[in-house]
Each structure stands twice: as structure tokens, then as C-alpha cells.
Amino acid sequence: MGLGSEICKSMFHPTEIVSMLKLKYGGYIPKTMKSRRMPLAKMEGRDFCYAMLNRVSRSFALVIQQLPWELRDPICIFYLVLRGLDTIEDDMKIDMKTKTPLLLDFHNIIEEDGWNMAGIGDTADYVLLMEHFQKVISEYKRLKKPYRDAIKLITMKMGKGMCDFAEKMGVDTLEEWDLYCHYVAGLVGHGLSALFSASGLEKDSLARELDISNIMGLFLQKTNIIRDYLEDLEEGRIFWPKAVWSKYSKHLSQFADRPFDKRSLACLNELVTNALGHIPDCLKYMRMIEDPMNFRFCAIPQVMAIATLAAVYNNPKVFQGVVKIRKGMSCRIILETKDFNSVREAFRYQLGVIKSGIPIDDPSSRLTLERVNTALRLLGPSRTKGICNNVYFNAALGAGAVISSAYLYNCSA
């Protein structure tokens, strides 16, 4: 979707328009992440890794720029290694006899010079990543040993976890849901905490905060799973826990047939409420981060997650497509998430959106309200105008309207 369409979506949110234009034209994206004339396959070293990161996850490629220079390469490589592991796990063309040894041994494979694998991946970008994986390995081996050790350990644990769930048709209990999210996202939280501590920019004790590091990942993963209901269903993947959805329907697919049914929305709201229970530990973790750039890196995805939960809560569109926050809001979050005060205001605003939309007759309404109020109490009183309300609305209204109108006029001319 083009910038013009996104500007239209944010027409009544002019600060979002300004944020989109700043990110696109204001020099926030470094040259290593801009498109180049050289084909990606011909790039080498760091250039290949950062260009590939931009291909497989543009949002993460932007967020990683918030990190101190010391951590950008280790975390970029960490992400690409896990993306390689995930590409193998997701490819249904590989039979389990071949897949299982690859997953279990991938932490050793990343130390083999020249290793790559052709024809693996469900998109052209993932195929390209795996065909040139030796370039990722080369950069991995350039990292300091503490970084390599942390990446290798998490890769080993995640590979084992993927094998445990590889042949399961779905997630049954809430405990299994937590365990699955731990393997695919909580372990990433463990790895990031280890990398932060190894850099010397955070206390050594942060690497031992395994529980709340795990929760940071669970909050993000559960948000994605809730949002991606229809997309996963169409691809034959079931990540909503049966213990919840079976209370409201005989088949998970029935929610898509009756998106406005109270039972469909009740199931959705119960899962959102489950995710809201992780907010206290997420806030605790973010308060422990001392380096301002590390804080931004951790906080931006969390703010996007709470905004997404507010967007999907009690929203029948979840069963009709993928509900996403506006690109303009994402850009604004990236630019304006600077410290805990900005996080406080963003969370307070989105929790207020959820609170105001709780249906009285929803089975989870009491627990939802309790968890929202608990989070608001932990955040404390509002101190400044924040990211998601219109703090600079009057100043930006005229500028946003003029800029967007001029842009759209030029596009149509």
C-alpha cells in the first residue's frame, strides 16, 4: 500500500502524517537500509545482512536503528539466525526426518563456514536468505564471543522447542500456549537480555531476569497470534488455545462465519484479557533498562502491541481480515517513544480505549476491567501528553492537511 493511501487513513490524525513523512524523508533510515542498485544477492558482509533484515522485517529493521552501535550488529545477526531457523520450521515441503535434525543442530550449523541451503522458504526473500546464509554465518563469527555464546544458546533452545511443537496440530491448554510463545518469542527475550548484559550497557543481573524477559516476548507473540486469526486459519495453522475457543464454538473456523456473534467476540476478548495480564511484568522489565537507546528498542514494540490489542479488542474485523494499527501511528510510536513517560502515556491512552469498549455482558468483562485498572495503577498518573493522543493537534492540523493534500494532488496529476 502506497504512502498516499496511508496518508488518507491518517487524514484526521495529522501528527501521524508528519511522522510518516519524517521517517521517509527525514534521514531516519540510514543508507545501509535504503534500496541500492546492487542486487541483494551480490552484496556481502554487513551490507547483505542489513539489506536482508530490511527485506524480511522492515519494522524490526527500523527499530534496530534505535540501538547503540555496540549492539546493532549482534542483534541484527541474532534476528537473522533465528529467522533462518524459523524458515526451516515453517517450510512444509521438508519432511520431518530431514527437518528435525536441522532444527536440533542449527546452533552448530551457524558455525560452519560456507553453509547454505537452496530451495527452502515460503517466500522469495526467505529463499534468498537461506541460499546466502553463509554470509550471515560469516558475520556471526566476527562477533565477540559473549555475543556468539548467547546467540548459540538461544538457537539451540528454540530449535528444540520447535521440534516439540512441529507435529502438533494446535495448542490445547493455556499452559501450552504460554510454552509455545516461550519457545518462539520468550527465548528471544532471554537472548536480548543476555546480549544487553554482555555489551556492558546494562547490569549483569539483567541476563538473570529470565521470567520477565520471557514475558516481554509472550506479550508480543500473543498479540500477533490474536491479530492473525484469519491469516493463520487460512494457512492451516491453529495458534489460538483450544481451552479458550472450544468454550465458544465447536470449530475454530466458525468464528469467521459469524464475526459479529457475541460468542466470537467473547472468545477474542478472553484472549486479549489473557495478554493484558502480562503488562505488569513488561513495565517492570522496561523500568530496569538503563541505556536510553536500549530502552527505545525494547519499548517501541511493546507500545505497538498495546495499540494493536486496543484495535482488536471486541472487533469483529479480526475474523474478516488482519487488523493492523495505522502506519502513521506506527511511525509516530517509533519517533516519539523516548522514555518511560512516553510509554506511560501511550499505555494509559490505549488501556483507556479498551476500558471504554468493554461490553457489560462479556463473560471476561470483570477480569478485563481488573487487569486494565491494575496496569493503570502501576503506570501512575498522567504526567505529559503522550504518543497516541493529539498533543500537537492544533499546531499540526494545518500543516498535515496542506502536506497531504499537496502530495495527493501531485500523485493524481
mmCIF file of C-alpha atoms in Angstrom:
data_model
loop_
_atom_site.group_PDB
_atom_site.id
_atom_site.type_symbol
_atom_site.label_atom_id
_atom_site.label_comp_id
_atom_site.label_asym_id
_atom_site.label_seq_id
_atom_site.Cartn_x
_atom_site.Cartn_y
_atom_site.Cartn_z
ATOM 1 C CA MET A 1 0.000 0.000 0.000
ATOM 2 C CA GLY A 2 1.413 3.392 -1.048
ATOM 3 C CA LEU A 3 2.144 6.428 1.060
ATOM 4 C CA GLY A 4 -0.833 8.261 -0.429
ATOM 5 C CA SER A 5 -3.250 5.607 0.851
ATOM 6 C CA GLU A 6 -1.664 5.659 4.286
ATOM 7 C CA ILE A 7 -1.928 9.459 4.392
ATOM 8 C CA CYS A 8 -5.649 9.150 3.650
ATOM 9 C CA LYS A 9 -6.032 6.777 6.611
ATOM 10 C CA SER A 10 -4.357 9.341 8.880
ATOM 11 C CA MET A 11 -6.184 12.373 7.491
ATOM 12 C CA PHE A 12 -7.824 13.010 10.858
ATOM 13 C CA HIS A 13 -4.560 12.323 12.704
ATOM 14 C CA PRO A 14 -2.232 14.973 11.257
ATOM 15 C CA THR A 15 0.654 14.244 13.635
ATOM 16 C CA GLU A 16 0.782 10.769 12.108
ATOM 17 C CA ILE A 17 1.156 12.291 8.638
ATOM 18 C CA VAL A 18 4.088 14.368 9.852
ATOM 19 C CA SER A 19 5.653 11.252 11.403
ATOM 20 C CA MET A 20 5.324 9.252 8.172
ATOM 21 C CA LEU A 21 6.997 11.996 6.169
ATOM 22 C CA LYS A 22 9.760 12.393 8.745
ATOM 23 C CA LEU A 23 10.579 8.702 8.657
ATOM 24 C CA LYS A 24 10.501 8.534 4.880
ATOM 25 C CA TYR A 25 12.295 11.756 4.000
ATOM 26 C CA GLY A 26 13.918 12.973 7.206
ATOM 27 C CA GLY A 27 17.072 10.857 7.182
ATOM 28 C CA TYR A 28 15.893 8.473 9.885
ATOM 29 C CA ILE A 29 16.607 5.430 7.711
ATOM 30 C CA PRO A 30 20.393 5.033 7.289
ATOM 31 C CA LYS A 31 21.970 4.398 3.927
ATOM 32 C CA THR A 32 22.636 0.748 4.736
ATOM 33 C CA MET A 33 18.886 0.186 4.803
ATOM 34 C CA LYS A 34 17.920 2.110 1.688
ATOM 35 C CA SER A 35 17.393 0.327 -1.572
ATOM 36 C CA ARG A 36 20.525 0.067 -3.675
ATOM 37 C CA ARG A 37 21.142 -0.582 -7.315
ATOM 38 C CA MET A 38 23.289 -3.591 -6.473
ATOM 39 C CA PRO A 39 21.186 -6.791 -6.298
ATOM 40 C CA LEU A 40 20.937 -8.127 -2.761
ATOM 41 C CA ALA A 41 22.407 -11.484 -3.812
ATOM 42 C CA LYS A 42 25.650 -9.745 -4.802
ATOM 43 C CA MET A 43 26.053 -7.911 -1.504
ATOM 44 C CA GLU A 44 28.478 -9.183 1.092
ATOM 45 C CA GLY A 45 29.022 -8.927 4.835
ATOM 46 C CA ARG A 46 27.127 -6.365 6.862
ATOM 47 C CA ASP A 47 25.570 -4.815 3.763
ATOM 48 C CA PHE A 48 23.903 -8.117 2.912
ATOM 49 C CA CYS A 49 22.728 -8.676 6.495
ATOM 50 C CA TYR A 50 21.135 -5.260 6.928
ATOM 51 C CA ALA A 51 19.597 -5.287 3.448
ATOM 52 C CA MET A 52 18.193 -8.762 4.117
ATOM 53 C CA LEU A 53 16.871 -7.639 7.503
ATOM 54 C CA ASN A 54 15.032 -4.846 5.727
ATOM 55 C CA ARG A 55 13.514 -7.420 3.350
ATOM 56 C CA VAL A 56 12.298 -9.928 5.923
ATOM 57 C CA SER A 57 11.146 -7.420 8.556
ATOM 58 C CA ARG A 58 11.013 -3.728 7.757
ATOM 59 C CA SER A 59 9.523 -2.904 11.145
ATOM 60 C CA PHE A 60 12.362 -4.622 13.014
ATOM 61 C CA ALA A 61 14.890 -3.066 10.643
ATOM 62 C CA LEU A 62 13.635 0.352 11.727
ATOM 63 C CA VAL A 63 13.500 -0.492 15.428
ATOM 64 C CA ILE A 64 17.046 -1.899 15.424
ATOM 65 C CA GLN A 65 18.312 1.563 14.483
ATOM 66 C CA GLN A 66 17.358 2.694 17.995
ATOM 67 C CA LEU A 67 20.153 0.542 19.446
ATOM 68 C CA PRO A 68 23.661 1.702 20.370
ATOM 69 C CA TRP A 69 26.278 0.840 17.727
ATOM 70 C CA GLU A 70 27.756 -1.793 20.034
ATOM 71 C CA LEU A 71 24.574 -3.864 19.857
ATOM 72 C CA ARG A 72 23.276 -3.305 16.331
ATOM 73 C CA ASP A 73 25.351 -5.993 14.627
ATOM 74 C CA PRO A 74 24.863 -8.667 17.322
ATOM 75 C CA ILE A 75 21.090 -8.173 17.381
ATOM 76 C CA CYS A 76 20.837 -7.968 13.593
ATOM 77 C CA ILE A 77 22.690 -11.295 13.311
ATOM 78 C CA PHE A 78 20.664 -12.763 16.187
ATOM 79 C CA TYR A 79 17.452 -11.937 14.321
ATOM 80 C CA LEU A 80 18.681 -13.374 11.000
ATOM 81 C CA VAL A 81 19.908 -16.595 12.630
ATOM 82 C CA LEU A 82 16.512 -17.127 14.257
ATOM 83 C CA ARG A 83 14.790 -16.205 11.012
ATOM 84 C CA GLY A 84 16.813 -18.903 9.281
ATOM 85 C CA LEU A 85 15.762 -21.417 11.925
ATOM 86 C CA ASP A 86 12.148 -20.322 11.601
ATOM 87 C CA THR A 87 12.291 -20.607 7.807
ATOM 88 C CA ILE A 88 13.235 -24.274 8.117
ATOM 89 C CA GLU A 89 10.492 -24.890 10.674
ATOM 90 C CA ASP A 90 7.819 -23.174 8.552
ATOM 91 C CA ASP A 91 8.634 -24.898 5.252
ATOM 92 C CA MET A 92 6.087 -27.669 4.825
ATOM 93 C CA LYS A 93 7.994 -29.098 1.844
ATOM 94 C CA ILE A 94 10.615 -30.528 4.199
ATOM 95 C CA ASP A 95 9.664 -33.868 5.723
ATOM 96 C CA MET A 96 10.157 -34.304 9.463
ATOM 97 C CA LYS A 97 13.016 -36.816 9.008
ATOM 98 C CA THR A 98 15.017 -34.047 7.347
ATOM 99 C CA LYS A 99 13.635 -31.117 9.325
ATOM 100 C CA THR A 100 14.158 -32.441 12.846
ATOM 101 C CA PRO A 101 17.962 -32.896 12.621
ATOM 102 C CA LEU A 102 18.275 -29.431 11.031
ATOM 103 C CA LEU A 103 16.327 -27.786 13.847
ATOM 104 C CA LEU A 104 18.185 -29.651 16.575
ATOM 105 C CA ASP A 105 21.616 -28.961 15.081
ATOM 106 C CA PHE A 106 21.122 -25.435 13.777
ATOM 107 C CA HIS A 107 23.095 -23.966 16.701
ATOM 108 C CA ASN A 108 26.127 -25.884 15.368
ATOM 109 C CA ILE A 109 25.342 -25.183 11.718
ATOM 110 C CA ILE A 110 25.749 -21.430 12.311
ATOM 111 C CA GLU A 111 29.441 -22.080 12.947
ATOM 112 C CA GLU A 112 30.027 -23.958 9.677
ATOM 113 C CA ASP A 113 31.807 -21.803 7.111
ATOM 114 C CA GLY A 114 30.022 -21.723 3.771
ATOM 115 C CA TRP A 115 26.791 -23.423 4.904
ATOM 116 C CA ASN A 116 23.640 -22.561 2.973
ATOM 117 C CA MET A 117 20.523 -24.342 1.786
ATOM 118 C CA ALA A 118 18.818 -23.917 -1.571
ATOM 119 C CA GLY A 119 15.085 -24.085 -2.233
ATOM 120 C CA ILE A 120 13.976 -23.539 1.369
ATOM 121 C CA GLY A 121 11.444 -20.899 2.351
ATOM 122 C CA ASP A 122 7.838 -19.955 1.666
ATOM 123 C CA THR A 123 8.671 -16.540 0.162
ATOM 124 C CA ALA A 124 11.319 -15.351 -2.286
ATOM 125 C CA ASP A 125 13.053 -13.337 0.446
ATOM 126 C CA TYR A 126 13.375 -16.330 2.756
ATOM 127 C CA VAL A 127 14.672 -18.466 -0.110
ATOM 128 C CA LEU A 128 17.293 -15.804 -0.801
ATOM 129 C CA LEU A 129 18.263 -15.663 2.868
ATOM 130 C CA MET A 130 18.820 -19.414 3.035
ATOM 131 C CA GLU A 131 20.670 -19.555 -0.299
ATOM 132 C CA HIS A 132 23.145 -16.963 1.008
ATOM 133 C CA PHE A 133 23.158 -17.958 4.658
ATOM 134 C CA GLN A 134 26.943 -18.324 4.603
ATOM 135 C CA LYS A 135 27.091 -14.519 4.650
ATOM 136 C CA VAL A 136 25.147 -14.431 7.904
ATOM 137 C CA ILE A 137 27.444 -17.089 9.349
ATOM 138 C CA SER A 138 30.490 -15.070 8.326
ATOM 139 C CA GLU A 139 29.216 -12.034 10.231
ATOM 140 C CA TYR A 140 28.153 -14.167 13.189
ATOM 141 C CA LYS A 141 31.724 -15.452 13.512
ATOM 142 C CA ARG A 142 33.015 -11.872 13.609
ATOM 143 C CA LEU A 143 31.028 -11.119 16.761
ATOM 144 C CA LYS A 144 32.599 -11.101 20.213
ATOM 145 C CA LYS A 145 32.484 -14.467 21.944
ATOM 146 C CA PRO A 146 29.904 -13.468 24.619
ATOM 147 C CA TYR A 147 27.526 -12.433 21.836
ATOM 148 C CA ARG A 148 28.116 -15.656 19.895
ATOM 149 C CA ASP A 149 27.583 -17.734 23.025
ATOM 150 C CA ALA A 150 24.252 -16.048 23.778
ATOM 151 C CA ILE A 151 23.017 -16.462 20.189
ATOM 152 C CA LYS A 152 24.082 -20.100 20.031
ATOM 153 C CA LEU A 153 22.383 -20.993 23.326
ATOM 154 C CA ILE A 154 19.060 -19.437 22.357
ATOM 155 C CA THR A 155 19.215 -21.031 18.895
ATOM 156 C CA MET A 156 19.714 -24.441 20.496
ATOM 157 C CA LYS A 157 16.779 -23.978 22.890
ATOM 158 C CA MET A 158 14.486 -22.626 20.200
ATOM 159 C CA GLY A 159 15.317 -25.462 17.805
ATOM 160 C CA LYS A 160 14.412 -27.993 20.469
ATOM 161 C CA GLY A 161 11.181 -26.193 21.231
ATOM 162 C CA MET A 162 10.222 -26.077 17.566
ATOM 163 C CA CYS A 163 10.703 -29.832 17.350
ATOM 164 C CA ASP A 164 8.421 -30.327 20.347
ATOM 165 C CA PHE A 165 5.603 -28.475 18.560
ATOM 166 C CA ALA A 166 6.413 -29.403 14.954
ATOM 167 C CA GLU A 167 3.855 -32.182 14.588
ATOM 168 C CA LYS A 168 1.166 -30.804 16.868
ATOM 169 C CA MET A 169 -1.995 -29.690 15.078
ATOM 170 C CA GLY A 170 -2.654 -26.881 17.516
ATOM 171 C CA VAL A 171 -2.324 -25.599 21.061
ATOM 172 C CA ASP A 172 -4.675 -27.163 23.576
ATOM 173 C CA THR A 173 -4.233 -25.603 27.009
ATOM 174 C CA LEU A 174 -3.284 -22.121 28.160
ATOM 175 C CA GLU A 175 -0.124 -23.633 29.616
ATOM 176 C CA GLU A 176 0.773 -24.987 26.164
ATOM 177 C CA TRP A 177 0.027 -21.561 24.682
ATOM 178 C CA ASP A 178 2.469 -19.984 27.108
ATOM 179 C CA LEU A 179 5.055 -22.660 26.352
ATOM 180 C CA TYR A 180 4.722 -22.247 22.582
ATOM 181 C CA CYS A 181 5.045 -18.468 22.922
ATOM 182 C CA HIS A 182 8.066 -19.008 25.165
ATOM 183 C CA TYR A 183 9.841 -21.059 22.513
ATOM 184 C CA VAL A 184 9.170 -18.670 19.634
ATOM 185 C CA ALA A 185 9.336 -15.313 21.450
ATOM 186 C CA GLY A 186 10.137 -15.624 25.140
ATOM 187 C CA LEU A 187 13.525 -17.124 24.325
ATOM 188 C CA VAL A 188 14.197 -14.085 22.160
ATOM 189 C CA GLY A 189 13.657 -12.013 25.296
ATOM 190 C CA HIS A 190 16.186 -14.201 27.129
ATOM 191 C CA GLY A 191 18.682 -13.707 24.319
ATOM 192 C CA LEU A 192 18.244 -9.949 24.162
ATOM 193 C CA SER A 193 18.750 -9.624 27.917
ATOM 194 C CA ALA A 194 21.928 -11.696 27.618
ATOM 195 C CA LEU A 195 23.194 -9.508 24.759
ATOM 196 C CA PHE A 196 22.358 -6.317 26.662
ATOM 197 C CA SER A 197 24.319 -7.529 29.683
ATOM 198 C CA ALA A 198 27.236 -8.763 27.566
ATOM 199 C CA SER A 199 27.544 -5.311 25.998
ATOM 200 C CA GLY A 200 28.262 -3.725 29.371
ATOM 201 C CA LEU A 201 25.492 -1.200 28.721
ATOM 202 C CA GLU A 202 23.147 -2.930 31.161
ATOM 203 C CA LYS A 203 23.741 -4.602 34.508
ATOM 204 C CA ASP A 204 24.913 -8.220 34.552
ATOM 205 C CA SER A 205 21.837 -9.046 36.613
ATOM 206 C CA LEU A 206 19.533 -8.302 33.665
ATOM 207 C CA ALA A 207 20.626 -11.549 31.971
ATOM 208 C CA ARG A 208 19.295 -13.419 35.020
ATOM 209 C CA GLU A 209 15.837 -11.829 34.834
ATOM 210 C CA LEU A 210 14.527 -14.769 32.839
ATOM 211 C CA ASP A 211 10.886 -14.608 33.924
ATOM 212 C CA ILE A 212 10.190 -11.023 32.926
ATOM 213 C CA SER A 213 12.416 -11.291 29.840
ATOM 214 C CA ASN A 214 10.190 -14.181 28.800
ATOM 215 C CA ILE A 215 7.033 -12.166 29.469
ATOM 216 C CA MET A 216 8.212 -9.361 27.175
ATOM 217 C CA GLY A 217 8.212 -11.905 24.350
ATOM 218 C CA LEU A 218 4.914 -13.516 25.364
ATOM 219 C CA PHE A 219 3.115 -10.170 25.287
ATOM 220 C CA LEU A 220 4.276 -9.504 21.721
ATOM 221 C CA GLN A 221 3.668 -13.041 20.448
ATOM 222 C CA LYS A 222 0.188 -13.365 21.910
ATOM 223 C CA THR A 223 -0.752 -10.024 20.365
ATOM 224 C CA ASN A 224 0.374 -11.273 16.953
ATOM 225 C CA ILE A 225 -1.445 -14.592 17.349
ATOM 226 C CA ILE A 226 -4.691 -12.870 18.311
ATOM 227 C CA ARG A 227 -4.435 -10.399 15.433
ATOM 228 C CA ASP A 228 -3.515 -13.050 12.828
ATOM 229 C CA TYR A 229 -6.505 -15.341 13.465
ATOM 230 C CA LEU A 230 -7.811 -15.400 9.895
ATOM 231 C CA GLU A 231 -4.427 -15.449 8.162
ATOM 232 C CA ASP A 232 -3.283 -18.425 10.246
ATOM 233 C CA LEU A 233 -6.597 -20.200 9.784
ATOM 234 C CA GLU A 234 -6.392 -19.883 6.001
ATOM 235 C CA GLU A 235 -2.863 -21.325 6.072
ATOM 236 C CA GLY A 236 -3.923 -24.283 8.204
ATOM 237 C CA ARG A 237 -2.211 -23.091 11.387
ATOM 238 C CA ILE A 238 -4.000 -23.032 14.741
ATOM 239 C CA PHE A 239 -2.415 -20.972 17.498
ATOM 240 C CA TRP A 240 -5.495 -19.914 19.470
ATOM 241 C CA PRO A 241 -5.650 -22.244 22.506
ATOM 242 C CA LYS A 242 -8.416 -24.820 22.304
ATOM 243 C CA ALA A 243 -9.096 -24.453 26.032
ATOM 244 C CA VAL A 244 -10.467 -20.989 25.251
ATOM 245 C CA TRP A 245 -12.052 -21.208 21.801
ATOM 246 C CA SER A 246 -13.809 -24.526 22.489
ATOM 247 C CA LYS A 247 -15.907 -22.749 25.132
ATOM 248 C CA TYR A 248 -17.499 -20.672 22.416
ATOM 249 C CA SER A 249 -17.544 -22.873 19.313
ATOM 250 C CA LYS A 250 -17.153 -26.463 18.153
ATOM 251 C CA HIS A 251 -14.733 -25.411 15.440
ATOM 252 C CA LEU A 252 -12.290 -22.508 15.409
ATOM 253 C CA SER A 253 -13.253 -21.695 11.817
ATOM 254 C CA GLN A 254 -16.838 -20.903 12.837
ATOM 255 C CA PHE A 255 -15.799 -17.503 14.186
ATOM 256 C CA ALA A 256 -15.021 -16.424 10.626
ATOM 257 C CA ASP A 257 -18.547 -17.458 9.591
ATOM 258 C CA ARG A 258 -20.153 -15.370 12.332
ATOM 259 C CA PRO A 259 -17.791 -12.485 13.146
ATOM 260 C CA PHE A 260 -20.449 -10.360 14.888
ATOM 261 C CA ASP A 261 -21.727 -13.156 17.101
ATOM 262 C CA LYS A 262 -21.297 -12.456 20.826
ATOM 263 C CA ARG A 263 -19.603 -15.824 21.278
ATOM 264 C CA SER A 264 -16.968 -14.993 18.661
ATOM 265 C CA LEU A 265 -16.229 -11.652 20.301
ATOM 266 C CA ALA A 266 -16.230 -13.217 23.771
ATOM 267 C CA CYS A 267 -13.506 -15.635 22.695
ATOM 268 C CA LEU A 268 -11.470 -12.808 21.202
ATOM 269 C CA ASN A 269 -11.885 -10.686 24.324
ATOM 270 C CA GLU A 270 -10.847 -13.521 26.637
ATOM 271 C CA LEU A 271 -7.579 -13.914 24.729
ATOM 272 C CA VAL A 272 -6.924 -10.167 24.801
ATOM 273 C CA THR A 273 -7.583 -10.218 28.544
ATOM 274 C CA ASN A 274 -5.059 -13.031 28.933
ATOM 275 C CA ALA A 275 -2.428 -10.922 27.154
ATOM 276 C CA LEU A 276 -3.235 -7.871 29.299
ATOM 277 C CA GLY A 277 -2.174 -9.897 32.324
ATOM 278 C CA HIS A 278 1.435 -9.633 31.138
ATOM 279 C CA ILE A 279 1.584 -5.828 31.289
ATOM 280 C CA PRO A 280 2.845 -5.551 34.908
ATOM 281 C CA ASP A 281 5.950 -7.649 34.161
ATOM 282 C CA CYS A 282 6.564 -5.804 30.888
ATOM 283 C CA LEU A 283 6.518 -2.486 32.740
ATOM 284 C CA LYS A 284 8.872 -3.908 35.364
ATOM 285 C CA TYR A 285 11.340 -5.016 32.684
ATOM 286 C CA MET A 286 11.293 -1.699 30.856
ATOM 287 C CA ARG A 287 11.948 0.165 34.110
ATOM 288 C CA MET A 288 15.104 -1.936 34.545
ATOM 289 C CA ILE A 289 16.649 -0.829 31.233
ATOM 290 C CA GLU A 290 19.203 1.897 31.888
ATOM 291 C CA ASP A 291 20.596 2.773 28.463
ATOM 292 C CA PRO A 292 18.175 5.183 26.673
ATOM 293 C CA MET A 293 18.753 3.599 23.246
ATOM 294 C CA ASN A 294 18.216 0.079 24.572
ATOM 295 C CA PHE A 295 15.056 1.357 26.232
ATOM 296 C CA ARG A 296 13.675 2.668 22.946
ATOM 297 C CA PHE A 297 14.451 -0.626 21.235
ATOM 298 C CA CYS A 298 12.532 -2.558 23.910
ATOM 299 C CA ALA A 299 9.686 -0.092 24.382
ATOM 300 C CA ILE A 300 8.647 0.579 20.776
ATOM 301 C CA PRO A 301 7.357 -2.991 20.098
ATOM 302 C CA GLN A 302 5.553 -3.006 23.458
ATOM 303 C CA VAL A 303 3.753 0.250 22.661
ATOM 304 C CA MET A 304 2.802 -1.110 19.240
ATOM 305 C CA ALA A 305 1.488 -4.268 20.922
ATOM 306 C CA ILE A 306 -0.806 -2.439 23.347
ATOM 307 C CA ALA A 307 -2.055 -0.278 20.452
ATOM 308 C CA THR A 308 -2.789 -3.460 18.484
ATOM 309 C CA LEU A 309 -4.640 -5.032 21.415
ATOM 310 C CA ALA A 310 -6.772 -1.894 21.683
ATOM 311 C CA ALA A 311 -7.504 -2.139 17.961
ATOM 312 C CA VAL A 312 -8.520 -5.821 18.031
ATOM 313 C CA TYR A 313 -10.462 -5.846 21.314
ATOM 314 C CA ASN A 314 -14.143 -6.644 20.700
ATOM 315 C CA ASN A 315 -13.530 -6.026 16.988
ATOM 316 C CA PRO A 316 -15.334 -8.382 14.562
ATOM 317 C CA LYS A 317 -12.903 -7.360 11.805
ATOM 318 C CA VAL A 318 -10.380 -9.749 13.363
ATOM 319 C CA PHE A 319 -12.493 -12.568 11.895
ATOM 320 C CA GLN A 320 -12.688 -10.898 8.489
ATOM 321 C CA GLY A 321 -9.060 -9.894 7.901
ATOM 322 C CA VAL A 322 -5.895 -8.738 9.647
ATOM 323 C CA VAL A 323 -6.477 -5.726 11.886
ATOM 324 C CA LYS A 324 -3.407 -3.502 11.964
ATOM 325 C CA ILE A 325 -2.723 -0.154 13.533
ATOM 326 C CA ARG A 326 -2.326 2.677 11.047
ATOM 327 C CA LYS A 327 1.123 3.059 9.531
ATOM 328 C CA GLY A 328 1.046 6.659 10.671
ATOM 329 C CA MET A 329 0.547 5.576 14.270
ATOM 330 C CA SER A 330 3.443 3.117 13.936
ATOM 331 C CA CYS A 331 5.683 5.882 12.628
ATOM 332 C CA ARG A 332 4.659 8.177 15.438
ATOM 333 C CA ILE A 333 5.375 5.488 18.014
ATOM 334 C CA ILE A 334 8.859 4.948 16.545
ATOM 335 C CA LEU A 335 9.645 8.663 16.640
ATOM 336 C CA GLU A 336 8.099 9.575 19.982
ATOM 337 C CA THR A 337 8.845 6.603 22.246
ATOM 338 C CA LYS A 338 11.808 8.092 24.088
ATOM 339 C CA ASP A 339 11.477 7.337 27.807
ATOM 340 C CA PHE A 340 9.177 5.780 30.366
ATOM 341 C CA ASN A 341 6.971 8.870 30.452
ATOM 342 C CA SER A 342 6.133 8.408 26.763
ATOM 343 C CA VAL A 343 5.457 4.716 27.376
ATOM 344 C CA ARG A 344 3.225 5.616 30.320
ATOM 345 C CA GLU A 345 1.124 7.965 28.239
ATOM 346 C CA ALA A 346 0.802 5.549 25.301
ATOM 347 C CA PHE A 347 -0.232 2.673 27.551
ATOM 348 C CA ARG A 348 -2.663 4.863 29.504
ATOM 349 C CA TYR A 349 -4.308 6.022 26.292
ATOM 350 C CA GLN A 350 -4.691 2.546 24.757
ATOM 351 C CA LEU A 351 -5.830 0.991 28.036
ATOM 352 C CA GLY A 352 -8.440 3.750 28.174
ATOM 353 C CA VAL A 353 -9.613 2.759 24.697
ATOM 354 C CA ILE A 354 -10.017 -0.847 25.841
ATOM 355 C CA LYS A 355 -11.698 0.163 29.097
ATOM 356 C CA SER A 356 -14.255 2.336 27.336
ATOM 357 C CA GLY A 357 -15.145 -0.519 24.977
ATOM 358 C CA ILE A 358 -15.679 -3.354 27.485
ATOM 359 C CA PRO A 359 -19.153 -4.832 26.866
ATOM 360 C CA ILE A 360 -21.138 -5.187 30.074
ATOM 361 C CA ASP A 361 -22.361 -8.654 29.112
ATOM 362 C CA ASP A 362 -18.958 -10.005 28.033
ATOM 363 C CA PRO A 363 -18.012 -13.091 30.110
ATOM 364 C CA SER A 364 -14.491 -11.730 30.722
ATOM 365 C CA SER A 365 -15.550 -8.133 31.377
ATOM 366 C CA ARG A 366 -14.815 -8.176 35.102
ATOM 367 C CA LEU A 367 -11.347 -9.653 34.643
ATOM 368 C CA THR A 368 -10.624 -7.347 31.700
ATOM 369 C CA LEU A 369 -11.538 -4.304 33.794
ATOM 370 C CA GLU A 370 -9.476 -5.595 36.712
ATOM 371 C CA ARG A 371 -6.381 -6.051 34.542
ATOM 372 C CA VAL A 372 -6.797 -2.678 32.859
ATOM 373 C CA ASN A 373 -7.138 -0.943 36.232
ATOM 374 C CA THR A 374 -4.119 -2.827 37.631
ATOM 375 C CA ALA A 375 -1.993 -1.661 34.704
ATOM 376 C CA LEU A 376 -3.241 1.934 35.048
ATOM 377 C CA ARG A 377 -2.427 1.899 38.746
ATOM 378 C CA LEU A 378 1.114 0.635 38.063
ATOM 379 C CA LEU A 379 1.645 3.278 35.390
ATOM 380 C CA GLY A 380 0.727 6.054 37.777
ATOM 381 C CA PRO A 381 -0.983 9.347 36.971
ATOM 382 C CA SER A 382 -0.599 11.039 33.614
ATOM 383 C CA ARG A 383 2.320 13.471 33.550
ATOM 384 C CA THR A 384 2.514 14.667 29.960
ATOM 385 C CA LYS A 385 0.550 14.442 26.765
ATOM 386 C CA GLY A 386 1.594 11.273 25.009
ATOM 387 C CA ILE A 387 2.111 9.465 21.767
ATOM 388 C CA CYS A 388 -1.387 8.343 20.941
ATOM 389 C CA ASN A 389 -3.405 11.411 21.876
ATOM 390 C CA ASN A 390 -3.342 14.640 19.896
ATOM 391 C CA VAL A 391 -0.795 16.599 21.861
ATOM 392 C CA TYR A 392 0.230 18.838 18.987
ATOM 393 C CA PHE A 393 -3.052 18.594 17.130
ATOM 394 C CA ASN A 394 -3.725 22.297 16.665
ATOM 395 C CA ALA A 395 -0.185 23.042 15.522
ATOM 396 C CA ALA A 396 -0.046 20.129 13.102
ATOM 397 C CA LEU A 397 -3.582 20.234 11.738
ATOM 398 C CA GLY A 398 -2.946 22.871 9.110
ATOM 399 C CA ALA A 399 0.472 21.550 8.172
ATOM 400 C CA GLY A 400 -0.760 17.970 7.918
ATOM 401 C CA ALA A 401 -3.706 18.879 5.754
ATOM 402 C CA VAL A 402 -1.614 21.020 3.420
ATOM 403 C CA ILE A 403 1.149 18.431 3.108
ATOM 404 C CA SER A 404 -1.208 15.530 2.490
ATOM 405 C CA SER A 405 -3.371 17.438 0.044
ATOM 406 C CA ALA A 406 -0.363 18.612 -1.938
ATOM 407 C CA TYR A 407 1.055 15.095 -2.015
ATOM 408 C CA LEU A 408 -2.189 13.540 -3.201
ATOM 409 C CA TYR A 409 -2.662 16.272 -5.813
ATOM 410 C CA ASN A 410 0.808 15.635 -7.207
ATOM 411 C CA CYS A 411 0.138 11.886 -7.290
ATOM 412 C CA SER A 412 -3.021 12.349 -9.280
ATOM 413 C CA ALA A 413 -1.659 14.980 -11.653
#
